[in-house]
Amino acid sequence: MTIAVFGSINMDVTAYMRRLPKPGETLHGHEYKLGLGGKGANQAVAARKLGSEVAFICRLGNDDFAKPAERELALHGVDMALVRHDETGATGIAIINVGEAGENYISLIGGSNLRVDASDVARARPALEKARVLLLQLEVPLAASLGAAAIVRSHGGTVILDPAPAPEGGLAAEVLQAVDIITPNETEAGLMLGWQPETLAQGLQAARELRARGVAVAVVKLGAKGLAVAAPGLETVIPAFTVKAIDTVAAGDCFNGGLAHALEQCQALEQALRYAAACGALSTTKKGASAAAPTRADVEAFLAAQ
Ligand code: ADP
């Protein structure tokens, strides 16, 4: 049994500056980093670092950014058999400027991610059929993601949709009904519902409202406050663990990778959410996206110390 991730892969080019440049201005930064990104890749690496077998279905372009992306995935032991090279496409990139106070500008160029389609689903069918859990996000075309979801569900697997980046016009009821678990943060829940939850109690209300739209399990992530869940037989809030956060980039991706891992290991939902919350919390104590994702030993030691 494995986890399948159907989603985006980018290279992130991050420039660190004293402050952000104004339009038309050229500024010297003091450092830059080239690193693996994209919500699909982040979630794949996060689940893999916890020890799950992970098949990642994605598209890279035919350019110089494809190689370092593959190298980083391989380094973490993600199964690359379904990583496709788009002969006429460009690898997705994010161009990120970060100022000293952590403020940022991000320009995202989806490239080959935006060409993912039914042919990628067809190629991945055997992996999807044996996946116990499928992780989806909103950085590749939704129609293809839903095709992958249908295969996984028809073979008894669980589909987790992270509705990120925030869907501008919300998500249709058909989409909510095509997945098993949805995991918006407060902004994403706000766009789906028309009002934004701020507290854990409001998060629980938001989760209930999302359930009423047809998804079996709604988890609303509220950053350092924690999360709320509404599911059959379970309505509760789980306050966040206390950690010294230094970088919250990809906390949500580490959370979703952790949730998939815990469910694949057959943990009950409430326990799996606590495990995922530990993954999210630990990821904020280190810099970076996949680099900050904890290992299984990290999470076990952290939970044992609570
Ligand atoms: P996203 O990155 O999608 O916005 P969140 O920031 O809500 O996701 O993080 C997901 C989960 O990770 C939270 O529900 C919480 O359990 C945990 N988490 C995130 N930030 C912190 C933090 N600063 N301290 C402790 N836990 C955190």
Short mmCIF file of C-alpha atoms and ligand atoms in Angstrom, two decimals:
data_model
loop_
_atom_site.label_atom_id
_atom_site.label_comp_id
_atom_site.label_asym_id
_atom_site.label_seq_id
_atom_site.Cartn_x
_atom_site.Cartn_y
_atom_site.Cartn_z
CA MET A 1 0.00 0.00 0.00
CA THR A 2 1.28 3.44 -0.85
CA ILE A 3 0.52 7.12 -0.96
CA ALA A 4 0.03 8.71 -4.38
CA VAL A 5 0.49 12.44 -4.89
CA PHE A 6 -0.98 13.99 -8.05
CA GLY A 7 0.16 17.58 -8.30
CA SER A 8 2.62 20.33 -8.96
CA ILE A 9 6.39 20.54 -8.96
CA ASN A 10 8.38 23.77 -9.16
CA MET A 11 11.84 25.05 -8.67
CA ASP A 12 11.80 28.00 -6.26
CA VAL A 13 14.31 30.77 -6.92
CA THR A 14 14.41 32.80 -3.72
CA ALA A 15 16.27 36.12 -3.38
CA TYR A 16 16.90 37.41 0.13
CA MET A 17 16.94 41.24 0.33
CA ARG A 18 17.12 43.86 3.05
CA ARG A 19 13.76 45.12 1.80
CA LEU A 20 11.57 44.43 -1.21
CA PRO A 21 12.26 46.49 -4.35
CA LYS A 22 9.66 49.04 -5.45
CA PRO A 23 8.28 48.87 -9.03
CA GLY A 24 11.05 49.96 -11.42
CA GLU A 25 13.77 49.74 -8.76
CA THR A 26 16.86 47.48 -8.86
CA LEU A 27 18.19 46.33 -5.48
CA HIS A 28 21.09 44.14 -4.46
CA GLY A 29 20.11 41.13 -2.40
CA HIS A 30 22.62 39.30 -0.19
CA GLU A 31 21.83 35.65 -1.01
CA TYR A 32 19.73 33.41 -3.24
CA LYS A 33 18.56 29.81 -2.97
CA LEU A 34 17.39 27.33 -5.58
CA GLY A 35 15.11 24.72 -4.02
CA LEU A 36 12.36 22.22 -4.75
CA GLY A 37 8.84 23.59 -4.37
CA GLY A 38 5.29 23.22 -5.57
CA LYS A 39 2.62 21.90 -3.24
CA GLY A 40 2.62 18.45 -4.84
CA ALA A 41 6.37 18.01 -4.45
CA ASN A 42 6.31 19.39 -0.89
CA GLN A 43 3.57 16.98 0.16
CA ALA A 44 5.27 14.03 -1.58
CA VAL A 45 8.57 14.70 0.22
CA ALA A 46 6.82 15.31 3.55
CA ALA A 47 5.07 11.91 3.42
CA ARG A 48 8.22 10.16 2.20
CA LYS A 49 10.35 11.59 5.02
CA LEU A 50 7.91 9.96 7.47
CA GLY A 51 8.62 6.58 5.87
CA SER A 52 5.70 6.04 3.47
CA GLU A 53 6.19 4.69 -0.05
CA VAL A 54 5.21 7.66 -2.25
CA ALA A 55 4.39 7.64 -5.98
CA PHE A 56 4.45 11.18 -7.35
CA ILE A 57 2.57 11.95 -10.57
CA CYS A 58 3.66 15.26 -12.08
CA ARG A 59 5.15 16.98 -15.15
CA LEU A 60 8.52 18.63 -15.51
CA GLY A 61 9.59 20.68 -18.53
CA ASN A 62 12.42 20.16 -20.97
CA ASP A 63 14.84 22.69 -19.49
CA ASP A 64 17.64 23.23 -17.00
CA PHE A 65 15.28 23.43 -14.02
CA ALA A 66 14.07 19.85 -14.50
CA LYS A 67 17.37 18.29 -13.37
CA PRO A 68 17.72 19.86 -9.92
CA ALA A 69 14.01 19.17 -9.29
CA GLU A 70 14.49 15.49 -10.05
CA ARG A 71 17.69 15.33 -8.05
CA GLU A 72 15.95 16.60 -4.92
CA LEU A 73 13.01 14.22 -5.31
CA ALA A 74 15.35 11.28 -5.80
CA LEU A 75 17.42 12.33 -2.80
CA HIS A 76 14.37 11.84 -0.61
CA GLY A 77 13.48 8.48 -2.18
CA VAL A 78 10.24 9.57 -3.84
CA ASP A 79 9.19 7.07 -6.57
CA MET A 80 9.92 8.94 -9.82
CA ALA A 81 8.52 6.43 -12.32
CA LEU A 82 5.52 8.68 -13.02
CA VAL A 83 7.41 11.96 -13.26
CA ARG A 84 6.85 12.94 -16.89
CA HIS A 85 9.10 15.10 -19.05
CA ASP A 86 7.10 17.46 -21.20
CA GLU A 87 9.22 17.76 -24.36
CA THR A 88 7.82 21.16 -25.32
CA GLY A 89 7.12 22.49 -21.85
CA ALA A 90 8.93 24.55 -19.21
CA THR A 91 9.37 23.41 -15.60
CA GLY A 92 7.19 25.40 -13.22
CA ILE A 93 9.05 28.03 -11.27
CA ALA A 94 8.35 30.41 -8.41
CA ILE A 95 10.39 33.62 -8.28
CA ILE A 96 10.38 34.74 -4.67
CA ASN A 97 11.73 37.94 -3.12
CA VAL A 98 12.00 37.91 0.65
CA GLY A 99 12.66 41.01 2.77
CA GLU A 100 14.33 41.05 6.17
CA ALA A 101 11.05 40.96 8.10
CA GLY A 102 9.94 37.90 6.12
CA GLU A 103 7.65 39.92 3.81
CA ASN A 104 7.62 38.51 0.26
CA TYR A 105 6.59 38.81 -3.37
CA ILE A 106 6.01 35.57 -5.24
CA SER A 107 5.62 35.23 -9.02
CA LEU A 108 4.49 31.74 -9.96
CA ILE A 109 4.85 30.45 -13.52
CA GLY A 110 3.00 27.14 -13.70
CA GLY A 111 4.61 25.90 -16.95
CA SER A 112 4.21 22.15 -17.43
CA ASN A 113 2.11 21.85 -14.27
CA LEU A 114 -0.71 23.52 -16.19
CA ARG A 115 -0.54 20.88 -18.94
CA VAL A 116 -1.27 17.93 -16.64
CA ASP A 117 -4.28 16.14 -18.13
CA ALA A 118 -6.16 12.86 -18.53
CA SER A 119 -3.15 11.21 -20.19
CA ASP A 120 -1.20 11.63 -16.93
CA VAL A 121 -4.07 9.97 -15.08
CA ALA A 122 -4.15 7.08 -17.57
CA ARG A 123 -0.39 6.48 -17.24
CA ALA A 124 -0.68 6.47 -13.47
CA ARG A 125 -3.67 4.13 -13.25
CA PRO A 126 -1.80 1.13 -11.72
CA ALA A 127 -0.25 3.35 -9.01
CA LEU A 128 -3.60 5.04 -8.33
CA GLU A 129 -5.37 1.69 -8.07
CA LYS A 130 -3.09 0.52 -5.29
CA ALA A 131 -2.87 3.81 -3.40
CA ARG A 132 -4.38 3.79 0.06
CA VAL A 133 -4.29 7.60 0.16
CA LEU A 134 -4.19 10.22 -2.64
CA LEU A 135 -3.01 13.77 -2.00
CA LEU A 136 -4.38 16.54 -4.26
CA GLN A 137 -3.93 20.33 -4.34
CA LEU A 138 -5.05 23.06 -6.76
CA GLU A 139 -1.84 23.81 -8.69
CA VAL A 140 -2.57 21.43 -11.61
CA PRO A 141 -5.83 21.37 -13.64
CA LEU A 142 -8.72 20.26 -11.45
CA ALA A 143 -10.33 18.00 -14.08
CA ALA A 144 -7.25 15.78 -14.17
CA SER A 145 -7.03 15.70 -10.36
CA LEU A 146 -10.65 14.58 -10.15
CA GLY A 147 -9.93 11.82 -12.67
CA ALA A 148 -7.19 10.55 -10.37
CA ALA A 149 -9.54 10.83 -7.36
CA ALA A 150 -12.20 8.69 -9.05
CA ILE A 151 -9.74 5.84 -9.63
CA VAL A 152 -8.41 5.88 -6.07
CA ARG A 153 -11.89 5.95 -4.55
CA SER A 154 -13.19 3.16 -6.78
CA HIS A 155 -10.43 0.97 -5.30
CA GLY A 156 -11.22 1.86 -1.70
CA GLY A 157 -8.57 4.56 -1.19
CA THR A 158 -9.01 7.88 0.59
CA VAL A 159 -8.67 11.21 -1.26
CA ILE A 160 -7.41 14.30 0.57
CA LEU A 161 -7.81 17.65 -1.23
CA ASP A 162 -5.84 20.67 -0.02
CA PRO A 163 -7.78 23.52 -1.70
CA ALA A 164 -4.65 25.63 -2.11
CA PRO A 165 -3.81 28.10 -3.54
CA ALA A 166 -7.13 29.58 -2.44
CA PRO A 167 -9.81 28.96 -5.09
CA GLU A 168 -10.97 32.46 -6.12
CA GLY A 169 -14.57 31.52 -6.92
CA GLY A 170 -14.85 28.82 -4.23
CA LEU A 171 -15.26 25.15 -5.12
CA ALA A 172 -18.33 23.55 -6.70
CA ALA A 173 -20.30 21.06 -4.60
CA GLU A 174 -19.36 18.33 -7.13
CA VAL A 175 -15.71 18.83 -6.21
CA LEU A 176 -16.41 18.52 -2.49
CA GLN A 177 -18.35 15.34 -3.16
CA ALA A 178 -15.54 13.86 -5.27
CA VAL A 179 -13.06 13.75 -2.36
CA ASP A 180 -13.13 12.31 1.17
CA ILE A 181 -11.23 14.91 3.19
CA ILE A 182 -10.76 18.63 2.53
CA THR A 183 -8.13 20.64 4.42
CA PRO A 184 -8.48 24.41 3.81
CA ASN A 185 -6.65 26.99 5.91
CA GLU A 186 -8.62 29.98 7.18
CA THR A 187 -8.23 31.99 3.94
CA GLU A 188 -9.25 29.08 1.74
CA ALA A 189 -12.22 28.25 3.97
CA GLY A 190 -13.18 31.94 3.77
CA LEU A 191 -13.24 31.88 -0.03
CA MET A 192 -15.31 28.71 -0.08
CA LEU A 193 -17.85 29.86 2.52
CA GLY A 194 -18.00 33.64 2.04
CA TRP A 195 -16.87 34.29 5.65
CA GLN A 196 -13.47 33.70 7.20
CA PRO A 197 -13.05 31.74 10.45
CA GLU A 198 -10.60 33.36 12.89
CA THR A 199 -10.96 31.31 16.09
CA LEU A 200 -10.98 27.56 16.69
CA ALA A 201 -14.72 27.75 17.52
CA GLN A 202 -15.37 29.52 14.21
CA GLY A 203 -13.13 26.94 12.51
CA LEU A 204 -15.43 24.21 13.80
CA GLN A 205 -18.47 26.08 12.48
CA ALA A 206 -16.71 26.42 9.09
CA ALA A 207 -15.88 22.70 9.08
CA ARG A 208 -19.56 21.88 9.79
CA GLU A 209 -20.69 24.14 6.93
CA LEU A 210 -18.22 22.50 4.54
CA ARG A 211 -19.52 19.07 5.56
CA ALA A 212 -23.05 20.23 4.84
CA ARG A 213 -21.89 20.83 1.24
CA GLY A 214 -21.13 17.16 0.78
CA VAL A 215 -17.59 16.34 1.89
CA ALA A 216 -17.36 13.60 4.54
CA VAL A 217 -14.49 15.12 6.52
CA ALA A 218 -13.67 18.84 6.74
CA VAL A 219 -10.48 19.95 8.49
CA VAL A 220 -9.96 23.70 8.88
CA LYS A 221 -6.31 24.64 9.53
CA LEU A 222 -5.76 27.79 11.58
CA GLY A 223 -1.96 28.08 11.72
CA ALA A 224 -0.58 28.67 15.23
CA LYS A 225 -4.09 28.36 16.68
CA GLY A 226 -4.48 24.74 15.57
CA LEU A 227 -7.31 23.06 13.66
CA ALA A 228 -10.96 22.11 13.73
CA VAL A 229 -12.52 18.96 12.30
CA ALA A 230 -16.06 17.91 11.43
CA ALA A 231 -16.45 14.25 10.43
CA PRO A 232 -18.94 11.43 10.96
CA GLY A 233 -18.91 10.89 14.74
CA LEU A 234 -16.19 13.48 15.38
CA GLU A 235 -16.54 17.23 15.86
CA THR A 236 -13.70 18.78 17.76
CA VAL A 237 -10.85 21.29 17.83
CA ILE A 238 -7.17 20.43 18.29
CA PRO A 239 -5.13 23.39 19.60
CA ALA A 240 -1.66 23.72 18.02
CA PHE A 241 1.42 22.40 19.77
CA THR A 242 3.62 25.10 21.25
CA VAL A 243 6.84 25.50 19.28
CA LYS A 244 9.29 28.29 18.49
CA ALA A 245 8.25 29.00 14.89
CA ILE A 246 10.86 30.64 12.66
CA ASP A 247 9.46 29.94 9.16
CA THR A 248 5.89 28.86 8.43
CA VAL A 249 6.48 28.15 4.71
CA ALA A 250 4.88 24.81 3.74
CA ALA A 251 3.50 24.08 7.25
CA GLY A 252 0.26 23.10 5.54
CA ASP A 253 2.08 20.79 3.10
CA CYS A 254 3.91 19.06 5.96
CA PHE A 255 0.55 18.76 7.75
CA ASN A 256 -1.07 17.08 4.72
CA GLY A 257 1.92 14.77 4.15
CA GLY A 258 1.68 13.79 7.82
CA LEU A 259 -2.06 13.22 7.64
CA ALA A 260 -1.67 10.95 4.60
CA HIS A 261 1.10 8.99 6.33
CA ALA A 262 -0.87 8.53 9.54
CA LEU A 263 -4.01 7.42 7.67
CA GLU A 264 -1.98 5.05 5.50
CA GLN A 265 -0.71 3.56 8.78
CA CYS A 266 -4.37 3.07 9.76
CA GLN A 267 -4.39 5.57 12.62
CA ALA A 268 -7.90 6.70 13.62
CA LEU A 269 -8.82 10.17 12.30
CA GLU A 270 -8.39 12.13 15.54
CA GLN A 271 -5.02 10.51 16.25
CA ALA A 272 -3.94 11.06 12.63
CA LEU A 273 -4.82 14.76 12.90
CA ARG A 274 -2.73 15.09 16.05
CA TYR A 275 0.17 13.43 14.22
CA ALA A 276 -0.30 15.80 11.26
CA ALA A 277 -0.43 18.80 13.61
CA ALA A 278 2.90 17.70 15.09
CA CYS A 279 4.35 17.55 11.55
CA GLY A 280 3.02 21.06 10.78
CA ALA A 281 4.35 22.46 14.06
CA LEU A 282 7.80 20.87 13.67
CA SER A 283 8.12 22.17 10.11
CA THR A 284 7.84 25.76 11.38
CA THR A 285 10.94 25.31 13.54
CA LYS A 286 13.20 25.02 10.46
CA LYS A 287 13.71 27.09 7.30
CA GLY A 288 12.49 25.96 3.90
CA ALA A 289 9.75 23.75 2.45
CA SER A 290 10.69 20.08 2.00
CA ALA A 291 13.94 20.75 3.89
CA ALA A 292 11.86 21.63 6.96
CA ALA A 293 9.62 18.54 6.84
CA PRO A 294 10.24 16.30 9.89
CA THR A 295 11.26 12.64 9.82
CA ARG A 296 9.31 9.89 11.58
CA ALA A 297 11.87 9.89 14.42
CA ASP A 298 11.46 13.67 14.84
CA VAL A 299 7.68 13.34 15.14
CA GLU A 300 7.78 10.35 17.48
CA ALA A 301 10.25 12.08 19.81
CA PHE A 302 8.18 15.28 19.73
CA LEU A 303 4.89 13.51 20.52
CA ALA A 304 6.51 11.43 23.28
CA ALA A 305 7.73 14.64 24.94
CA GLN A 306 4.24 16.24 25.07
P1 ADP B 1 -1.22 26.47 5.65
O1 ADP B 1 0.27 26.44 5.45
O2 ADP B 1 -1.98 25.63 4.68
O3 ADP B 1 -1.78 27.86 5.82
P2 ADP B 1 -1.33 26.21 8.53
O4 ADP B 1 -0.37 27.36 8.64
O5 ADP B 1 -2.69 26.39 9.09
O6 ADP B 1 -1.46 25.68 7.03
O7 ADP B 1 -0.61 24.96 9.26
C1 ADP B 1 -1.16 23.67 9.28
C2 ADP B 1 -1.12 23.11 10.69
O8 ADP B 1 0.24 23.07 11.17
C3 ADP B 1 -1.90 23.93 11.71
O9 ADP B 1 -3.25 23.53 11.76
C4 ADP B 1 -1.15 23.59 13.02
O10 ADP B 1 -1.61 22.37 13.55
C5 ADP B 1 0.29 23.43 12.54
N1 ADP B 1 0.99 24.74 12.67
C6 ADP B 1 1.14 25.70 11.73
N2 ADP B 1 1.79 26.78 12.21
C7 ADP B 1 2.07 26.49 13.50
C8 ADP B 1 2.74 27.21 14.55
N3 ADP B 1 3.24 28.43 14.36
N4 ADP B 1 2.84 26.60 15.78
C9 ADP B 1 2.33 25.36 15.98
N5 ADP B 1 1.69 24.65 15.03
C10 ADP B 1 1.55 25.19 13.80
#
